[in-house]
DNA sequence: CGGATTTGACCTGCGC
DNA sequence: GCGCAGGTCAAATCCG
């Protein structure tokens, strides 16, 4: 792999001077590089193994699993800007995140290249439709979400209760497993824990994580009635890596502006229908990706061409991937060759 | 002053 | 049943 490859695969220096990083682009980099963009040209994107594109599939799965608002979710949650040096994003199976003992293992694919965590890019969605979800955490999340809904219902239906009883009551029926919303986790190389993604988040908790020196932070979307939450923690194996787990779907279409004037990084076109298509989202997302690949200021020819090509991938072709079973594991999504691309 | 963050307490689920 | 760990709540505090 040559130097350019490294850059495109998100070497630290590749992003460090950028103020804004598009997470969507980062997600896309692995397949992009696999497609040969990284070595200076659009080397046969069509030859990209389908598996290499499955990170997109993950997005699709995620978005398609949601309601009409899913585009909004993706459009921003996976559009990451920031102060962050999002040099690398490793979406990982949520259930595999557990630091130190569950750091994305080679078997989970995303971290199939542990030798180069800083530059590897991987992604996976974990459990989208509730079928055969990979493991505990997502299922757990769903269950908790269900509980929460039940709590809210109970609260709405019994306002006479004291606040204490509201909080402490057990709405869950015995033996009834609470469920969580679909969740999506990824790893990002970043100096800041909380990556700007266009939505407004309120931190509602922080917990020390067992076997990890780094705490885990809990954020909720500040939009009213929006159930989306995210957890942010650092990998104890590689403190430079931030593990972000999104849970739930935004119930509002447009990302809100961040309180301190940061830019809305992804905004669906005003003309978008109430339920903009996933393909539309992909188009936007991929264009942003291409922008990053080609340089934010001056997209070069490669990036432009790449964008065009990605567009082609991003609509009907991409839709096909949604139909693929969500294995949720990176090794199934990204060939090892990709994982190792950025290694010297 | 309003919104965001911090932080300790509390709850839940799970394994033993 | 108990203890542990993860997740959530909400009062206190901070900050623009």
Tab-separated table of C-alpha atoms (C1' of nucleotides) in Angstrom:
chain	number	residue	atom	x	y	z
A	1	UNK	CA	0.000	0.000	0.000
A	2	UNK	CA	1.396	3.321	-0.950
A	3	UNK	CA	1.284	6.575	0.896
A	4	UNK	CA	-1.787	7.772	-0.836
A	5	UNK	CA	-3.583	4.711	0.215
A	6	UNK	CA	-2.772	5.430	3.750
A	7	UNK	CA	-4.120	8.863	3.501
A	8	UNK	CA	-7.317	7.776	1.992
A	9	UNK	CA	-7.671	5.162	4.585
A	10	UNK	CA	-7.677	7.767	7.149
A	11	UNK	CA	-4.244	8.146	8.461
A	12	UNK	CA	-4.228	10.526	11.247
A	13	UNK	CA	-2.722	13.321	9.270
A	14	UNK	CA	-5.280	12.980	6.608
A	15	UNK	CA	-7.956	14.574	8.670
A	16	UNK	CA	-6.159	16.416	11.273
A	17	UNK	CA	-6.298	19.710	9.530
A	18	UNK	CA	-9.911	19.490	8.727
A	19	UNK	CA	-12.382	21.156	10.910
A	20	UNK	CA	-15.242	19.210	9.601
A	21	UNK	CA	-15.319	15.576	8.950
A	22	UNK	CA	-18.116	13.820	7.319
A	23	UNK	CA	-18.760	10.610	9.075
A	24	UNK	CA	-20.641	9.298	6.172
A	25	UNK	CA	-17.585	9.668	4.131
A	26	UNK	CA	-15.579	7.862	6.652
A	27	UNK	CA	-17.939	5.031	6.625
A	28	UNK	CA	-17.557	4.861	2.977
A	29	UNK	CA	-13.865	4.924	2.825
A	30	UNK	CA	-13.219	1.307	3.179
A	31	UNK	CA	-15.194	0.260	0.210
A	32	UNK	CA	-13.965	3.274	-1.571
A	33	UNK	CA	-10.404	2.373	-1.063
A	34	UNK	CA	-11.144	-1.175	-1.868
A	35	UNK	CA	-12.499	0.043	-5.100
A	36	UNK	CA	-9.170	1.404	-5.977
A	37	UNK	CA	-9.842	5.033	-5.449
A	38	UNK	CA	-7.068	5.158	-3.021
A	39	UNK	CA	-4.367	4.292	-5.411
A	40	UNK	CA	-4.819	7.304	-7.482
A	41	UNK	CA	-7.636	6.403	-9.691
A	42	UNK	CA	-10.968	4.846	-10.040
A	43	UNK	CA	-9.707	1.462	-10.588
A	44	UNK	CA	-12.709	-0.536	-11.441
A	45	UNK	CA	-15.203	0.307	-8.820
A	46	UNK	CA	-17.441	-2.114	-10.493
A	47	UNK	CA	-15.018	-4.765	-9.567
A	48	UNK	CA	-15.394	-4.085	-5.949
A	49	UNK	CA	-16.513	-7.176	-4.212
A	50	UNK	CA	-20.027	-6.761	-3.057
A	51	UNK	CA	-18.937	-7.613	0.367
A	52	UNK	CA	-16.767	-4.591	0.364
A	53	UNK	CA	-19.797	-2.461	0.080
A	54	UNK	CA	-21.698	-3.954	2.842
A	55	UNK	CA	-20.879	-1.171	5.188
A	56	UNK	CA	-23.339	0.738	3.103
A	57	UNK	CA	-25.655	-2.090	3.490
A	58	UNK	CA	-25.454	-1.564	7.118
A	59	UNK	CA	-26.610	1.965	6.677
A	60	UNK	CA	-29.353	0.845	4.492
A	61	UNK	CA	-30.394	-1.765	6.862
A	62	UNK	CA	-30.448	0.748	9.521
A	63	UNK	CA	-32.305	3.331	7.614
A	64	UNK	CA	-34.712	0.944	6.105
A	65	UNK	CA	-35.482	-0.529	9.419
A	66	UNK	CA	-36.702	2.813	10.495
A	67	UNK	CA	-39.557	4.999	9.584
A	68	UNK	CA	-39.621	7.878	7.218
A	69	UNK	CA	-37.322	9.607	9.552
A	70	UNK	CA	-34.579	7.195	9.084
A	71	UNK	CA	-32.937	9.335	6.522
A	72	UNK	CA	-32.690	12.000	9.011
A	73	UNK	CA	-31.093	9.653	11.369
A	74	UNK	CA	-28.567	8.541	8.929
A	75	UNK	CA	-28.192	11.816	7.366
A	76	UNK	CA	-26.765	13.222	10.467
A	77	UNK	CA	-25.816	10.507	12.739
A	78	UNK	CA	-23.579	9.177	10.147
A	79	UNK	CA	-22.515	12.508	9.013
A	80	UNK	CA	-19.870	13.349	11.381
A	81	UNK	CA	-18.154	16.595	11.480
A	82	UNK	CA	-16.005	17.887	13.782
A	83	UNK	CA	-13.297	18.868	15.745
A	84	UNK	CA	-12.748	15.243	15.775
A	85	UNK	CA	-9.991	13.769	13.857
A	86	UNK	CA	-12.150	11.223	12.360
A	87	UNK	CA	-9.281	9.646	10.689
A	88	UNK	CA	-10.784	6.300	10.976
A	89	UNK	CA	-14.108	4.935	11.762
A	90	UNK	CA	-14.661	1.421	12.713
A	91	UNK	CA	-18.258	0.628	12.965
A	92	UNK	CA	-18.314	-2.389	15.090
A	93	UNK	CA	-20.797	-4.863	16.189
A	94	UNK	CA	-22.337	-3.257	19.129
A	95	UNK	CA	-22.197	-6.365	21.132
A	96	UNK	CA	-18.521	-6.643	20.604
A	97	UNK	CA	-17.590	-3.290	21.813
A	98	UNK	CA	-16.815	-4.031	25.334
A	99	UNK	CA	-13.486	-2.587	25.896
A	100	UNK	CA	-10.571	-4.810	26.631
A	101	UNK	CA	-12.515	-7.956	26.640
A	102	UNK	CA	-14.716	-7.190	23.766
A	103	UNK	CA	-12.814	-4.830	21.683
A	104	UNK	CA	-13.800	-5.542	18.153
A	105	UNK	CA	-12.181	-8.780	17.671
A	106	UNK	CA	-10.742	-10.082	14.495
A	107	UNK	CA	-13.579	-12.442	14.394
A	108	UNK	CA	-15.981	-9.577	14.278
A	109	UNK	CA	-14.320	-8.320	11.226
A	110	UNK	CA	-14.223	-4.648	11.821
A	111	UNK	CA	-11.051	-4.963	13.706
A	112	UNK	CA	-9.696	-7.648	11.569
A	113	UNK	CA	-6.731	-5.440	11.368
A	114	UNK	CA	-5.814	-4.882	14.940
A	115	UNK	CA	-2.355	-4.066	13.882
A	116	UNK	CA	-3.569	-0.791	12.576
A	117	UNK	CA	-6.494	0.397	14.570
A	118	UNK	CA	-5.774	3.974	13.816
A	119	UNK	CA	-6.245	3.655	10.194
A	120	UNK	CA	-8.523	0.811	9.696
A	121	UNK	CA	-12.048	1.501	8.740
A	122	UNK	CA	-14.831	-0.806	9.410
A	123	UNK	CA	-18.443	-0.783	10.074
A	124	UNK	CA	-21.253	-2.918	11.075
A	125	UNK	CA	-24.748	-2.611	12.206
A	126	UNK	CA	-25.970	-4.725	14.944
A	127	UNK	CA	-29.446	-6.051	14.933
A	128	UNK	CA	-31.810	-4.159	12.841
A	129	UNK	CA	-35.031	-5.938	12.674
A	130	UNK	CA	-34.774	-7.957	15.781
A	131	UNK	CA	-34.057	-11.151	13.980
A	132	UNK	CA	-30.982	-13.006	14.934
A	133	UNK	CA	-29.353	-10.068	16.443
A	134	UNK	CA	-25.728	-10.772	17.077
A	135	UNK	CA	-25.644	-10.522	20.765
A	136	UNK	CA	-26.656	-9.018	23.984
A	137	UNK	CA	-26.269	-5.335	23.866
A	138	UNK	CA	-28.568	-4.515	21.060
A	139	UNK	CA	-31.156	-6.866	22.275
A	140	UNK	CA	-30.714	-5.366	25.619
A	141	UNK	CA	-31.107	-1.951	24.194
A	142	UNK	CA	-34.331	-2.895	22.577
A	143	UNK	CA	-35.598	-4.275	25.740
A	144	UNK	CA	-34.693	-1.171	27.632
A	145	UNK	CA	-36.332	0.938	25.031
A	146	UNK	CA	-39.456	-1.037	25.367
A	147	UNK	CA	-39.346	-0.594	29.070
A	148	UNK	CA	-38.910	3.065	28.643
A	149	UNK	CA	-41.882	3.261	26.369
A	150	UNK	CA	-43.878	1.372	28.864
A	151	UNK	CA	-42.724	3.746	31.513
A	152	UNK	CA	-43.773	6.678	29.418
A	153	UNK	CA	-47.128	5.145	28.809
A	154	UNK	CA	-47.513	4.443	32.435
A	155	UNK	CA	-46.518	7.964	33.209
A	156	UNK	CA	-48.980	9.387	30.762
A	157	UNK	CA	-51.692	7.212	32.046
A	158	UNK	CA	-51.070	7.816	35.670
A	159	UNK	CA	-50.035	11.364	36.175
A	160	UNK	CA	-51.324	11.238	39.685
A	161	UNK	CA	-48.380	9.209	40.776
A	162	UNK	CA	-45.619	10.912	42.538
A	163	UNK	CA	-42.434	11.608	40.692
A	164	UNK	CA	-40.696	9.095	42.814
A	165	UNK	CA	-43.108	6.366	42.062
A	166	UNK	CA	-42.907	7.235	38.407
A	167	UNK	CA	-39.215	6.880	38.443
A	168	UNK	CA	-38.981	3.855	40.570
A	169	UNK	CA	-42.025	1.968	39.517
A	170	UNK	CA	-41.541	-1.174	37.540
A	171	UNK	CA	-43.654	-0.956	34.451
A	172	UNK	CA	-42.245	-4.091	33.045
A	173	UNK	CA	-44.269	-7.187	33.387
A	174	UNK	CA	-42.522	-10.080	34.870
A	175	UNK	CA	-40.784	-12.277	32.396
A	176	UNK	CA	-41.185	-9.678	29.739
A	177	UNK	CA	-37.911	-8.817	28.162
A	178	UNK	CA	-37.439	-5.229	27.387
A	179	UNK	CA	-36.229	-4.437	23.968
A	180	UNK	CA	-33.955	-1.881	22.515
A	181	UNK	CA	-33.944	0.074	19.383
A	182	UNK	CA	-31.682	-0.971	16.578
A	183	UNK	CA	-28.246	0.187	17.294
A	184	UNK	CA	-25.192	0.923	15.283
A	185	UNK	CA	-21.724	1.181	16.628
A	186	UNK	CA	-18.513	2.311	15.117
A	187	UNK	CA	-15.084	3.363	16.114
A	188	UNK	CA	-13.612	6.689	15.287
A	189	UNK	CA	-10.188	8.026	15.769
A	190	UNK	CA	-10.781	11.241	17.537
A	191	UNK	CA	-9.370	13.427	20.203
A	192	UNK	CA	-12.780	14.409	21.405
A	193	UNK	CA	-15.175	11.937	22.814
A	194	UNK	CA	-18.346	13.492	21.631
A	195	UNK	CA	-18.256	13.777	17.892
A	196	UNK	CA	-20.314	16.437	16.288
A	197	UNK	CA	-22.859	14.803	14.075
A	198	UNK	CA	-25.368	17.507	13.434
A	199	UNK	CA	-27.857	16.575	16.044
A	200	UNK	CA	-28.067	18.054	19.431
A	201	UNK	CA	-27.288	15.731	22.251
A	202	UNK	CA	-27.692	16.067	25.942
A	203	UNK	CA	-25.442	14.115	28.158
A	204	UNK	CA	-27.421	12.352	30.780
A	205	UNK	CA	-24.948	10.070	32.348
A	206	UNK	CA	-21.471	8.860	32.606
A	207	UNK	CA	-20.289	5.604	33.970
A	208	UNK	CA	-17.007	4.000	34.568
A	209	UNK	CA	-16.587	0.951	32.462
A	210	UNK	CA	-15.206	-2.176	33.911
A	211	UNK	CA	-11.740	-3.028	32.689
A	212	UNK	CA	-11.411	0.321	31.089
A	213	UNK	CA	-9.824	3.483	32.378
A	214	UNK	CA	-12.177	5.519	30.277
A	215	UNK	CA	-15.714	6.321	31.272
A	216	UNK	CA	-18.678	5.773	29.038
A	217	UNK	CA	-20.873	8.734	28.349
A	218	UNK	CA	-24.554	8.586	27.613
A	219	UNK	CA	-26.243	11.060	25.354
A	220	UNK	CA	-29.810	11.613	24.344
A	221	UNK	CA	-31.094	13.536	21.408
A	222	UNK	CA	-32.481	16.799	22.663
A	223	UNK	CA	-35.336	16.892	20.237
A	224	UNK	CA	-38.643	16.371	21.867
A	225	UNK	CA	-39.799	12.816	21.935
A	226	UNK	CA	-36.808	11.720	19.973
A	227	UNK	CA	-35.743	8.440	21.489
A	228	UNK	CA	-32.318	8.303	19.997
A	229	UNK	CA	-29.481	7.753	22.354
A	230	UNK	CA	-25.850	7.225	21.918
A	231	UNK	CA	-23.061	5.958	24.036
A	232	UNK	CA	-19.557	7.166	23.668
A	233	UNK	CA	-16.509	5.574	25.098
A	234	UNK	CA	-12.897	5.194	24.332
A	235	UNK	CA	-11.241	1.995	23.523
A	236	UNK	CA	-8.905	1.026	26.252
A	237	UNK	CA	-6.808	-0.795	23.752
A	238	UNK	CA	-6.417	2.245	21.646
A	239	UNK	CA	-7.343	5.389	23.533
A	240	UNK	CA	-7.294	7.298	20.299
A	241	UNK	CA	-10.328	5.383	19.169
A	242	UNK	CA	-13.745	6.519	20.213
A	243	UNK	CA	-16.495	3.964	20.161
A	244	UNK	CA	-19.855	5.487	19.453
A	245	UNK	CA	-23.026	3.514	19.621
A	246	UNK	CA	-26.227	4.952	18.273
A	247	UNK	CA	-29.472	3.528	19.403
A	248	UNK	CA	-32.906	4.239	18.064
A	249	UNK	CA	-34.224	6.312	15.254
A	250	UNK	CA	-34.675	10.015	15.150
A	251	UNK	CA	-38.270	11.041	15.078
A	252	UNK	CA	-37.466	14.297	13.441
A	253	UNK	CA	-36.258	14.695	9.932
A	254	UNK	CA	-33.684	17.383	10.051
A	255	UNK	CA	-30.695	17.468	12.219
A	256	UNK	CA	-30.811	20.375	14.523
A	257	UNK	CA	-28.153	22.899	14.747
A	258	UNK	CA	-25.705	22.506	17.435
A	259	UNK	CA	-26.024	24.987	20.222
A	260	UNK	CA	-22.746	26.685	19.751
A	261	UNK	CA	-23.023	27.532	16.171
A	262	UNK	CA	-21.465	24.565	14.588
A	263	UNK	CA	-22.706	23.764	11.206
A	264	UNK	CA	-25.523	21.493	10.400
A	265	UNK	CA	-23.597	18.925	8.594
A	266	UNK	CA	-26.312	17.139	6.837
A	267	UNK	CA	-29.576	18.535	5.811
A	268	UNK	CA	-31.947	16.795	3.594
A	269	UNK	CA	-32.908	18.836	0.609
A	270	UNK	CA	-35.784	21.090	1.352
A	271	UNK	CA	-37.623	19.571	-1.524
A	272	UNK	CA	-37.319	16.171	-0.057
A	273	UNK	CA	-40.536	14.427	0.494
A	274	UNK	CA	-41.651	13.720	4.004
A	275	UNK	CA	-40.122	10.370	3.545
A	276	UNK	CA	-37.050	10.916	1.461
A	277	UNK	CA	-35.762	7.845	-0.132
A	278	UNK	CA	-32.830	5.992	1.092
A	279	UNK	CA	-31.317	6.314	-2.304
A	280	UNK	CA	-31.605	10.021	-2.020
A	281	UNK	CA	-29.854	9.891	1.218
A	282	UNK	CA	-27.156	7.773	-0.205
A	283	UNK	CA	-26.670	10.175	-2.996
A	284	UNK	CA	-26.124	12.950	-0.573
A	285	UNK	CA	-24.034	10.891	1.682
A	286	UNK	CA	-21.844	9.598	-1.034
A	287	UNK	CA	-21.318	12.959	-2.498
A	288	UNK	CA	-20.101	14.106	0.818
A	289	UNK	CA	-17.855	11.169	0.992
A	290	UNK	CA	-16.411	11.966	-2.332
A	291	UNK	CA	-15.860	15.485	-1.209
A	292	UNK	CA	-13.772	14.317	1.636
A	293	UNK	CA	-11.894	11.854	-0.412
A	294	UNK	CA	-11.081	14.466	-2.894
A	295	UNK	CA	-10.379	17.169	-0.433
A	296	UNK	CA	-12.961	19.317	1.177
A	297	UNK	CA	-11.936	22.455	-0.525
A	298	UNK	CA	-10.970	21.275	-3.907
A	299	UNK	CA	-12.349	17.998	-4.860
A	300	UNK	CA	-10.059	16.581	-7.418
A	301	UNK	CA	-10.976	14.718	-10.499
A	302	UNK	CA	-10.679	11.440	-8.786
A	303	UNK	CA	-13.048	12.461	-6.122
A	304	UNK	CA	-15.511	13.778	-8.602
A	305	UNK	CA	-15.349	10.652	-10.586
A	306	UNK	CA	-15.582	8.700	-7.452
A	307	UNK	CA	-18.624	10.626	-6.425
A	308	UNK	CA	-20.250	9.886	-9.690
A	309	UNK	CA	-19.491	6.286	-9.341
A	310	UNK	CA	-20.704	6.157	-5.838
A	311	UNK	CA	-23.894	7.697	-6.937
A	312	UNK	CA	-24.352	4.814	-9.195
A	313	UNK	CA	-23.732	2.554	-6.321
A	314	UNK	CA	-25.827	4.617	-4.084
A	315	UNK	CA	-29.165	4.249	-5.603
A	316	UNK	CA	-30.698	1.177	-7.050
A	317	UNK	CA	-27.586	-0.847	-6.765
A	318	UNK	CA	-27.255	-0.013	-3.174
A	319	UNK	CA	-30.802	-0.920	-2.522
A	320	UNK	CA	-30.017	-4.465	-3.375
A	321	UNK	CA	-27.694	-4.716	-0.492
A	322	UNK	CA	-30.450	-4.006	1.878
A	323	UNK	CA	-31.848	-7.334	1.069
A	324	UNK	CA	-28.792	-9.101	2.145
A	325	UNK	CA	-28.959	-10.588	5.560
A	326	UNK	CA	-27.311	-8.393	8.047
A	327	UNK	CA	-24.531	-10.472	9.334
A	328	UNK	CA	-23.559	-7.616	11.515
A	329	UNK	CA	-19.988	-8.674	11.597
A	330	UNK	CA	-17.301	-6.858	9.858
A	331	UNK	CA	-15.381	-9.769	8.685
A	332	UNK	CA	-18.304	-10.607	6.576
A	333	UNK	CA	-18.632	-7.099	5.383
A	334	UNK	CA	-15.118	-6.158	4.603
A	335	UNK	CA	-12.516	-8.404	3.166
A	336	UNK	CA	-9.377	-8.633	5.101
A	337	UNK	CA	-7.522	-7.230	2.211
A	338	UNK	CA	-9.337	-4.041	2.817
A	339	UNK	CA	-8.667	-4.072	6.420
A	340	UNK	CA	-5.017	-4.353	5.808
A	341	UNK	CA	-4.902	-1.851	3.062
A	342	UNK	CA	-3.632	0.872	5.229
A	343	UNK	CA	-0.969	-1.113	6.815
A	344	UNK	CA	2.540	-0.380	5.826
B	1	DC	C1'	-31.740	32.803	33.064
B	2	DG	C1'	-32.075	28.819	30.303
B	3	DG	C1'	-29.818	25.002	28.687
B	4	DA	C1'	-26.040	21.718	29.147
B	5	DT	C1'	-23.069	19.042	32.090
B	6	DT	C1'	-21.700	16.644	36.260
B	7	DT	C1'	-22.324	13.273	39.554
B	8	DG	C1'	-24.142	10.347	43.107
B	9	DA	C1'	-27.990	7.462	43.813
B	10	DC	C1'	-30.946	4.204	42.177
B	11	DC	C1'	-32.795	0.531	39.109
B	12	DT	C1'	-32.404	-3.543	36.154
B	13	DG	C1'	-30.457	-7.608	34.294
B	14	DC	C1'	-27.492	-11.297	34.709
B	15	DG	C1'	-24.344	-14.692	36.502
B	16	DC	C1'	-23.046	-17.327	40.386
C	1	DG	C1'	-30.604	-14.265	47.091
C	2	DC	C1'	-26.528	-11.623	46.353
C	3	DG	C1'	-23.258	-8.982	44.073
C	4	DC	C1'	-21.698	-6.793	40.040
C	5	DA	C1'	-21.960	-3.977	36.064
C	6	DG	C1'	-24.516	-1.291	32.917
C	7	DG	C1'	-27.961	2.141	32.325
C	8	DT	C1'	-30.885	6.053	33.910
C	9	DC	C1'	-32.532	9.778	36.759
C	10	DA	C1'	-32.443	14.222	38.648
C	11	DA	C1'	-30.497	17.671	41.765
C	12	DA	C1'	-26.632	20.523	41.751
C	13	DT	C1'	-23.589	23.002	39.185
C	14	DC	C1'	-21.635	25.265	35.264
C	15	DC	C1'	-21.652	28.261	31.379
C	16	DG	C1'	-22.834	31.432	27.637
